[in-house]
Coordinates of C-alpha atoms in Angstrom, one line a residue:
Chain A
M12 CA -23.0 3.9 15.0
I13 CA -21.6 0.5 16.6
E14 CA -19.4 0.5 19.5
T15 CA -18.0 -2.3 21.7
K16 CA -16.6 -1.5 25.1
N17 CA -14.3 -4.0 26.8
I18 CA -15.5 -7.1 25.1
D19 CA -14.4 -10.3 26.7
F20 CA -16.1 -13.6 25.2
Y21 CA -15.6 -17.4 26.5
Y22 CA -16.4 -20.4 25.0
G23 CA -16.6 -22.6 28.2
N24 CA -13.2 -21.7 30.0
F25 CA -11.5 -20.9 26.4
H26 CA -10.9 -17.0 26.7
A27 CA -11.7 -16.1 22.8
L28 CA -12.0 -12.3 22.8
K29 CA -9.8 -10.3 25.2
N30 CA -11.1 -6.7 25.9
I31 CA -12.1 -5.5 22.8
S32 CA -13.1 -2.0 22.4
M33 CA -13.8 -0.1 18.9
K34 CA -16.1 2.1 17.2
M35 CA -17.7 1.8 13.6
D36 CA -19.4 4.5 11.9
A37 CA -22.5 4.4 10.0
N38 CA -22.4 3.9 6.3
T39 CA -18.8 2.5 6.5
V40 CA -17.1 -0.8 5.5
T41 CA -15.2 -2.4 8.3
A42 CA -13.1 -5.4 7.6
F43 CA -11.6 -7.9 10.3
I44 CA -8.6 -9.8 9.1
G45 CA -6.2 -12.3 11.2
P46 CA -5.2 -15.9 11.1
S47 CA -7.8 -18.8 11.7
G48 CA -8.9 -19.1 15.4
C49 CA -8.0 -15.6 16.1
G50 CA -11.7 -14.6 17.0
K51 CA -12.8 -12.4 14.4
S52 CA -15.7 -14.3 13.3
T53 CA -16.7 -14.8 16.9
F54 CA -16.6 -10.8 17.4
L55 CA -18.8 -10.6 14.2
R56 CA -21.5 -12.8 15.5
L57 CA -21.6 -10.5 18.8
F58 CA -23.4 -7.8 16.8
N59 CA -26.5 -10.0 16.0
R60 CA -26.1 -12.2 18.9
M61 CA -25.5 -15.6 16.7
N62 CA -23.2 -16.8 19.7
D63 CA -26.3 -16.8 22.0
L64 CA -27.0 -20.1 20.0
I65 CA -24.0 -21.7 21.2
D66 CA -24.1 -23.5 24.6
N67 CA -21.6 -22.3 27.5
T68 CA -20.4 -19.2 26.0
H69 CA -20.1 -16.1 28.4
L70 CA -19.6 -12.6 27.5
T71 CA -18.8 -9.3 29.7
G72 CA -18.5 -5.9 28.4
E73 CA -21.1 -3.8 26.2
C74 CA -21.9 -4.1 22.7
L75 CA -23.8 -0.9 21.4
I76 CA -25.8 -0.3 18.1
N77 CA -27.1 3.2 18.2
E78 CA -26.2 3.6 21.7
Q79 CA -28.1 0.7 22.9
N80 CA -26.7 -2.3 24.5
I81 CA -27.9 -5.1 22.3
Y82 CA -27.1 -7.8 25.5
Q83 CA -29.7 -5.9 27.7
K84 CA -32.3 -8.4 28.9
S85 CA -35.0 -5.9 27.3
V86 CA -33.7 -6.3 23.9
Q87 CA -35.8 -8.7 21.7
V88 CA -33.0 -11.0 19.5
D89 CA -35.7 -11.2 16.6
E90 CA -36.0 -7.5 16.4
L91 CA -32.3 -7.0 16.6
R92 CA -31.7 -9.7 14.0
K93 CA -34.1 -7.9 11.6
N94 CA -31.8 -4.6 11.8
V95 CA -28.6 -6.6 11.8
G96 CA -28.5 -9.2 8.8
M97 CA -25.9 -11.7 8.1
V98 CA -24.2 -13.4 5.0
F99 CA -22.3 -16.5 5.4
Q100 CA -19.3 -18.0 3.8
K101 CA -21.3 -20.5 1.8
P102 CA -24.2 -19.5 0.0
N103 CA -27.3 -21.2 1.8
P104 CA -30.4 -20.5 -0.3
F105 CA -33.5 -22.2 0.7
P106 CA -35.0 -25.1 -1.6
K107 CA -37.6 -22.6 -2.8
S108 CA -37.9 -20.5 -5.8
I109 CA -35.8 -17.4 -6.2
F110 CA -38.9 -15.0 -5.3
E111 CA -39.6 -16.9 -2.3
N112 CA -36.0 -16.8 -0.7
V113 CA -36.0 -13.2 -0.8
A114 CA -39.5 -12.9 0.2
Y115 CA -39.0 -15.5 3.3
G116 CA -38.0 -12.8 5.9
L117 CA -40.9 -10.8 5.0
R118 CA -43.6 -13.5 5.3
V119 CA -41.7 -14.9 8.9
N120 CA -42.2 -11.3 9.8
D121 CA -46.3 -11.5 9.1
I122 CA -45.8 -9.3 6.3
R123 CA -48.7 -10.5 3.7
K124 CA -49.5 -7.7 1.2
K125 CA -48.6 -9.3 -2.4
T126 CA -47.7 -5.7 -3.8
F127 CA -45.4 -4.7 -1.1
I128 CA -43.7 -8.1 -1.1
A129 CA -43.2 -8.2 -4.8
Q130 CA -41.8 -4.6 -4.6
Q131 CA -39.7 -5.4 -1.8
V132 CA -38.2 -8.5 -3.5
E133 CA -37.6 -6.5 -6.9
E134 CA -35.8 -3.7 -4.9
S135 CA -33.7 -6.3 -2.9
L136 CA -32.6 -8.1 -5.9
K137 CA -31.5 -4.8 -7.8
A138 CA -29.8 -3.8 -4.7
A139 CA -28.0 -7.3 -4.7
A140 CA -27.2 -6.6 -8.4
L141 CA -29.1 -9.7 -9.3
W142 CA -32.4 -8.6 -10.8
G143 CA -31.0 -8.2 -14.4
E144 CA -30.0 -11.9 -14.2
V145 CA -33.1 -13.5 -12.6
K146 CA -36.3 -11.3 -13.3
D147 CA -37.6 -13.5 -15.8
K148 CA -37.1 -16.8 -13.8
L149 CA -38.3 -15.6 -10.4
K150 CA -40.4 -19.0 -10.2
K151 CA -37.3 -21.2 -10.4
S152 CA -35.5 -22.7 -7.9
A153 CA -32.7 -20.8 -6.3
L154 CA -30.7 -24.0 -6.5
E155 CA -30.4 -23.6 -10.1
L156 CA -28.5 -20.7 -9.9
S157 CA -24.5 -20.4 -9.8
G158 CA -22.6 -20.0 -6.4
G159 CA -21.9 -16.3 -7.3
Q160 CA -25.7 -15.8 -8.0
Q161 CA -26.8 -17.7 -5.1
Q162 CA -24.4 -15.6 -2.8
R163 CA -26.1 -12.2 -4.1
L164 CA -29.4 -13.9 -3.7
C165 CA -28.5 -14.5 0.2
I166 CA -27.6 -10.9 0.3
A167 CA -30.8 -9.7 -1.3
R168 CA -32.7 -12.0 1.3
A169 CA -30.7 -10.3 3.9
L170 CA -31.6 -6.8 2.6
A171 CA -35.3 -7.7 2.2
I172 CA -36.1 -7.1 5.8
S173 CA -34.5 -3.4 5.7
P174 CA -31.6 -4.0 8.0
S175 CA -29.3 -1.1 8.7
I176 CA -26.3 -3.3 9.5
L177 CA -24.8 -6.2 7.1
L178 CA -22.6 -8.8 8.5
M179 CA -20.6 -10.9 6.1
D180 CA -18.7 -13.8 7.2
E181 CA -16.0 -14.4 4.3
P182 CA -18.9 -14.0 1.9
A183 CA -16.7 -14.5 -1.3
S184 CA -14.2 -17.3 -0.2
A185 CA -16.2 -19.8 -2.0
L186 CA -16.7 -17.9 -5.1
D187 CA -14.9 -17.5 -8.2
P188 CA -12.9 -14.3 -9.2
I189 CA -15.7 -13.0 -11.3
S190 CA -18.3 -13.5 -8.7
T191 CA -15.9 -12.1 -6.3
S192 CA -15.6 -9.2 -8.1
K193 CA -19.3 -8.6 -8.2
I194 CA -19.8 -9.3 -4.5
E195 CA -17.0 -6.6 -3.9
E196 CA -18.6 -4.0 -6.1
L197 CA -21.9 -4.8 -4.6
I198 CA -20.3 -4.0 -0.9
Y199 CA -19.1 -0.7 -2.5
S200 CA -22.6 0.3 -3.5
L201 CA -24.4 -1.1 -0.5
K202 CA -22.6 1.0 2.1
K203 CA -24.4 4.2 0.9
T204 CA -27.4 2.4 2.8
Y205 CA -25.7 0.0 5.1
T206 CA -23.1 -0.3 7.6
I207 CA -21.0 -3.4 6.8
I208 CA -18.8 -5.5 8.6
I209 CA -16.8 -8.1 6.7
V210 CA -14.9 -10.9 7.8
T211 CA -12.3 -12.1 5.2
H212 CA -9.1 -14.1 4.8
N213 CA -8.3 -12.4 1.6
M214 CA -6.2 -9.3 2.6
Q215 CA -6.4 -7.8 -0.8
Q216 CA -10.2 -8.1 -0.4
A217 CA -10.1 -6.2 2.5
A218 CA -7.9 -3.6 1.3
R219 CA -10.1 -3.1 -1.8
V220 CA -13.5 -2.8 -0.1
S221 CA -13.2 -1.6 3.3
D222 CA -12.8 1.9 5.0
K223 CA -11.2 0.4 8.1
T224 CA -9.6 -2.5 9.0
G225 CA -9.1 -4.5 12.2
F226 CA -6.2 -7.1 12.9
F227 CA -7.1 -9.7 15.3
M228 CA -4.6 -12.1 17.0
L229 CA -5.1 -14.8 19.7
G230 CA -8.4 -13.1 20.7
E231 CA -6.8 -9.5 20.8
L232 CA -7.6 -6.7 18.5
V233 CA -3.9 -5.9 17.6
E234 CA -4.5 -2.8 15.7
F235 CA -7.6 -1.1 14.2
N236 CA -7.0 1.9 11.7
D237 CA -8.0 3.3 8.4
T238 CA -7.4 0.6 5.6
K239 CA -4.9 2.6 3.8
T240 CA -2.8 2.8 6.8
V241 CA -2.9 -0.7 7.8
F242 CA -1.9 -1.8 4.4
L243 CA 0.7 0.8 3.7
N244 CA 2.1 1.9 7.1
P245 CA 1.0 -0.7 10.0
K246 CA 1.6 0.6 13.5
K247 CA 2.2 -2.8 15.1
V248 CA 5.1 -5.3 14.0
E249 CA 2.3 -8.0 14.4
T250 CA -0.1 -6.6 11.7
Q251 CA 3.1 -6.0 9.3
N252 CA 4.5 -9.5 9.7
Y253 CA 0.8 -11.0 9.2
I254 CA -0.2 -8.9 6.3
T255 CA 3.3 -9.4 4.6
G256 CA 3.2 -13.1 4.9
R257 CA 6.1 -13.2 7.8
F258 CA 3.5 -14.7 10.4
G259 CA 4.1 -18.2 11.6
Chain B
M10 CA 13.4 -17.4 4.5
K11 CA 10.2 -17.8 2.4
H12 CA 10.1 -17.7 -1.3
K13 CA 8.6 -14.2 -1.6
E14 CA 11.3 -12.7 0.8
N15 CA 14.2 -14.5 -1.3
E16 CA 12.6 -12.6 -4.4
L17 CA 12.5 -9.4 -2.5
Q18 CA 16.1 -9.9 -1.3
A19 CA 17.2 -10.7 -4.8
L20 CA 15.6 -7.3 -5.9
K21 CA 17.5 -5.7 -3.1
E22 CA 20.7 -7.2 -4.2
D23 CA 20.2 -6.0 -7.7
V24 CA 20.0 -2.6 -6.7
T25 CA 22.9 -2.9 -4.6
Q26 CA 25.0 -3.9 -7.5
M27 CA 23.7 -1.3 -9.5
W28 CA 24.3 1.3 -6.7
K29 CA 27.8 0.3 -6.4
L30 CA 28.3 0.5 -10.1
V31 CA 27.0 4.2 -10.1
L32 CA 29.3 5.0 -7.3
S33 CA 32.2 3.8 -9.2
Q34 CA 31.2 5.7 -12.4
L35 CA 31.0 8.9 -10.3
E36 CA 34.3 8.3 -8.6
K37 CA 35.9 7.5 -11.9
A38 CA 34.2 10.6 -13.4
Q39 CA 35.9 12.7 -10.7
Q40 CA 39.2 11.2 -11.3
A41 CA 38.8 11.5 -15.3
F42 CA 37.9 15.3 -14.9
L43 CA 40.6 16.3 -12.4
Y44 CA 43.4 14.5 -14.3
Q45 CA 41.9 14.9 -17.6
D46 CA 42.3 11.2 -18.1
A47 CA 40.8 10.0 -21.6
K48 CA 41.3 6.5 -21.1
M49 CA 39.2 6.6 -17.6
A50 CA 36.5 8.6 -19.5
E51 CA 36.5 5.8 -22.2
E52 CA 35.8 3.4 -19.3
I53 CA 32.8 5.2 -18.0
V54 CA 31.4 5.5 -21.3
G55 CA 31.7 1.9 -21.8
R56 CA 30.2 0.8 -18.6
E57 CA 27.3 3.0 -19.2
K58 CA 25.2 0.2 -21.0
R59 CA 25.7 -2.0 -17.8
V60 CA 23.7 0.9 -15.8
D61 CA 21.0 0.9 -18.2
A62 CA 20.5 -2.9 -18.4
F63 CA 20.4 -2.8 -14.4
E64 CA 17.6 -0.4 -14.7
L65 CA 15.7 -2.4 -17.2
K66 CA 16.0 -5.8 -15.1
I67 CA 15.1 -4.1 -11.7
D68 CA 12.0 -2.3 -13.2
C69 CA 10.9 -5.7 -14.9
D70 CA 11.5 -7.6 -11.8
C71 CA 9.4 -4.9 -9.6
E72 CA 6.6 -5.2 -11.9
N73 CA 6.6 -9.0 -11.7
Y74 CA 6.9 -8.9 -8.0
I75 CA 3.9 -6.6 -7.5
A76 CA 2.0 -8.4 -10.2
L77 CA 2.8 -12.0 -8.5
Y78 CA 3.1 -11.3 -4.9
N79 CA 0.7 -8.2 -4.2
P80 CA 3.0 -6.5 -1.5
V81 CA 1.7 -4.5 1.4
A82 CA 2.9 -2.4 4.1
I83 CA 7.0 -2.1 4.2
D84 CA 7.2 -4.8 1.2
L85 CA 5.2 -2.4 -1.1
R86 CA 7.3 0.5 0.2
L87 CA 10.4 -1.4 -0.6
V88 CA 9.4 -2.3 -4.2
L89 CA 8.1 1.1 -5.2
S90 CA 11.0 2.6 -3.7
L91 CA 13.5 0.5 -5.5
I92 CA 11.7 1.2 -8.8
K93 CA 12.4 5.0 -8.3
I94 CA 16.0 4.4 -6.8
S95 CA 17.0 2.5 -10.2
N96 CA 15.5 5.1 -12.3
T97 CA 17.4 7.8 -10.4
L98 CA 20.6 5.8 -10.3
E99 CA 20.5 5.5 -14.1
R100 CA 20.1 9.4 -14.4
I101 CA 23.1 9.8 -12.3
G102 CA 25.0 7.2 -14.5
D103 CA 23.8 9.2 -17.5
F104 CA 25.4 12.5 -16.0
C105 CA 28.5 10.5 -15.3
E106 CA 28.7 9.7 -18.9
G107 CA 28.1 13.2 -19.7
I108 CA 31.2 14.3 -17.6
A109 CA 33.2 11.7 -19.4
Y110 CA 32.3 13.5 -22.8
H111 CA 33.2 16.6 -21.3
V112 CA 36.7 15.3 -20.9
F113 CA 36.9 14.2 -24.6
D114 CA 35.5 17.8 -25.7
K115 CA 38.1 19.3 -27.9
D116 CA 36.2 22.6 -28.0
C117 CA 37.0 23.1 -24.4
P118 CA 40.6 23.1 -23.4
T119 CA 41.6 22.3 -19.9
L120 CA 40.5 25.0 -17.7
E121 CA 43.2 26.8 -15.9
R122 CA 43.9 25.2 -12.4
K123 CA 43.2 28.5 -10.8
I124 CA 39.8 28.6 -12.0
V125 CA 39.1 24.7 -11.1
E126 CA 40.0 25.6 -8.0
E127 CA 37.6 28.7 -7.6
L128 CA 34.8 26.7 -9.2
Q129 CA 35.5 24.3 -6.2
I130 CA 34.6 21.2 -8.6
E131 CA 37.2 18.9 -6.5
S132 CA 34.9 19.7 -3.4
L133 CA 31.8 19.4 -5.3
F134 CA 32.5 15.8 -6.6
D135 CA 33.8 15.0 -2.8
I136 CA 30.3 16.0 -1.4
L137 CA 28.5 14.0 -4.2
V138 CA 30.5 10.9 -3.7
S139 CA 30.0 11.1 0.0
M140 CA 26.2 11.8 -0.5
L141 CA 25.7 8.6 -3.0
A142 CA 27.9 6.5 -0.4
D143 CA 26.1 7.4 2.6
S144 CA 22.9 7.1 1.4
F145 CA 24.0 3.5 0.0
V146 CA 24.9 2.8 3.5
A147 CA 21.5 4.0 4.7
L148 CA 19.6 1.6 2.4
V149 CA 21.8 -1.6 3.0
S150 CA 21.8 -1.0 7.0
E151 CA 18.0 0.2 6.8
N152 CA 18.9 3.0 8.9
T153 CA 17.7 6.7 8.3
D154 CA 19.6 8.3 11.1
T155 CA 22.0 10.1 8.6
S156 CA 19.3 11.1 6.2
E157 CA 19.5 14.7 7.5
K158 CA 23.0 15.1 7.2
I159 CA 23.0 13.7 3.6
L160 CA 20.1 16.1 2.4
S161 CA 21.7 18.9 4.1
K162 CA 24.7 18.4 2.0
E163 CA 22.4 19.2 -0.9
R164 CA 22.5 22.9 0.1
D165 CA 26.5 22.9 0.1
V166 CA 26.1 21.7 -3.5
D167 CA 23.6 24.5 -4.3
A168 CA 26.1 27.1 -2.6
I169 CA 28.8 25.8 -4.7
Y170 CA 26.8 25.7 -7.8
R171 CA 25.9 29.6 -7.2
N172 CA 29.6 30.5 -6.3
A173 CA 30.5 28.8 -9.6
I174 CA 28.3 30.7 -11.7
D175 CA 29.5 33.9 -10.3
V176 CA 33.1 32.9 -10.9
L177 CA 32.5 31.7 -14.4
D178 CA 30.5 35.2 -15.1
N179 CA 33.6 37.1 -13.7
Y180 CA 36.0 34.8 -15.7
L181 CA 34.0 35.1 -19.1
H182 CA 33.9 38.9 -18.7
Q183 CA 37.6 38.9 -18.4
N184 CA 38.1 36.4 -21.2
P185 CA 35.2 37.0 -23.7
A186 CA 37.3 34.6 -26.2
A187 CA 36.5 31.5 -23.9
I188 CA 32.6 32.1 -24.1
R189 CA 32.2 28.6 -25.8
C190 CA 34.6 26.6 -23.5
G191 CA 32.7 28.6 -20.4
L192 CA 29.1 27.7 -21.6
K193 CA 30.0 24.0 -21.9
T194 CA 31.7 24.5 -18.2
V195 CA 28.0 25.8 -16.9
L196 CA 26.6 22.7 -18.4
F197 CA 29.1 20.6 -16.8
I198 CA 28.8 22.2 -13.3
R199 CA 24.8 21.8 -14.0
K200 CA 25.2 18.2 -14.4
L201 CA 26.9 18.0 -11.0
K202 CA 24.4 20.0 -9.3
R203 CA 21.7 17.7 -10.8
I204 CA 23.6 14.7 -9.4
G205 CA 23.2 16.2 -5.9
D206 CA 19.5 16.6 -6.6
H207 CA 19.2 13.2 -7.3
C208 CA 21.2 12.1 -4.2
A209 CA 18.7 13.9 -2.5
N210 CA 15.8 12.1 -3.9
L211 CA 17.6 8.6 -3.1
V212 CA 17.6 9.5 0.5
E213 CA 13.8 10.5 0.2
E214 CA 13.0 7.2 -1.3
I215 CA 14.8 5.3 1.5
V216 CA 13.2 7.3 4.2
F217 CA 9.9 6.6 2.4
Y218 CA 10.8 2.8 2.5
I219 CA 11.9 2.5 6.1
D220 CA 10.1 5.1 7.8
A221 CA 7.1 5.5 5.7
K222 CA 7.5 9.3 5.7
V223 CA 7.4 11.5 2.4
L224 CA 10.2 14.1 2.5
K225 CA 9.7 15.1 -1.2
H226 CA 8.7 18.6 -2.2
G227 CA 9.1 19.8 1.5
N228 CA 6.0 17.3 2.0
I229 CA 3.4 20.0 0.8

């Protein structure tokens, strides 16, 4: 279970997130939608403390994962990020072999047992629906894969260290429709095991893959509801104007 | 107004035109029946093809809108409603045509004025015309305040229908030679009752579009 309580976030003096409270259940997919600059990616990055890497930022409120506030001083950020994996907009494989890309997180965490690593790589690639396409060329460079394959490789890399939460920041925006469809199918199957939060500009994608949808605007969470409700009968006029294209 | 809003507006305008045509068909059917006006009945039959053409165009345009614009929320509800509304209007148009053919029917001479009055056919027509006209206003004004009132008229239609069956039952017991015409009159009144059902369906679709509420089947 993920919960935020009265989150406010600032880039310097800029008030980027305003008093955001929400709950997300385990093994669900939650989509964040909203216009550019509305704060949805900033909010996503709170859950693995990626915003810590940005200078001159400030957070108030609580961000709880399994009832623990991840911004407490006692929390080890490295441990947190093992539990909360992240996939970015552009596929970013390392200039290494396919195998080594997936094994990377394990090796960084001092796991040396070859049979375990091989097993984990295979399971992660299978979970990312990529195993069938790469099993015979694991030693080839990851950079030789197509964009869609690279993105699934990055998902496999995130899964290899056995997180329970997966953050996805526009994971299919740089992909063609076939690769996008594969990523969406993957999201659907992964939610059996993982809790997934996805930021997307593609509203039909949000409608297709998520159980709940949050609509952000100007740093506020305007509406957070079941995806079916948001896309058939949104409760707020701002949400309706945005999803029907009447915004702006 | 954005391009996609113009497209939606055009769709709505087509349904508006179709609705006006069907309302006019119903009003003419009333006149044709009450005054046994064969010329007006012919006019109704002649205009039925226009009703059918509207349905085909609206179906096609709604399909295109869904495929091209992926509507959601109120836009999706509007398009889904317009498809059903045009189908329902087409059915009402068919019944108006059926009423027109009843006027031509040589097997069924003009009913006695007294029986027509007892059957309350004129009142029935008046209720149906008001249901169709009021629901049209609800759609155009996007206001469902009158929906309950319109739906309650369906109960009046049902009551007149039940009464008409009793009246014809008595009449045919006393005039067994008129059985063929009596049966055709039952079918004719049945058409009017079905128009009432369809008018209620129209209101349900408008409420779904505007208020996102499902009224049909007593919302099981």
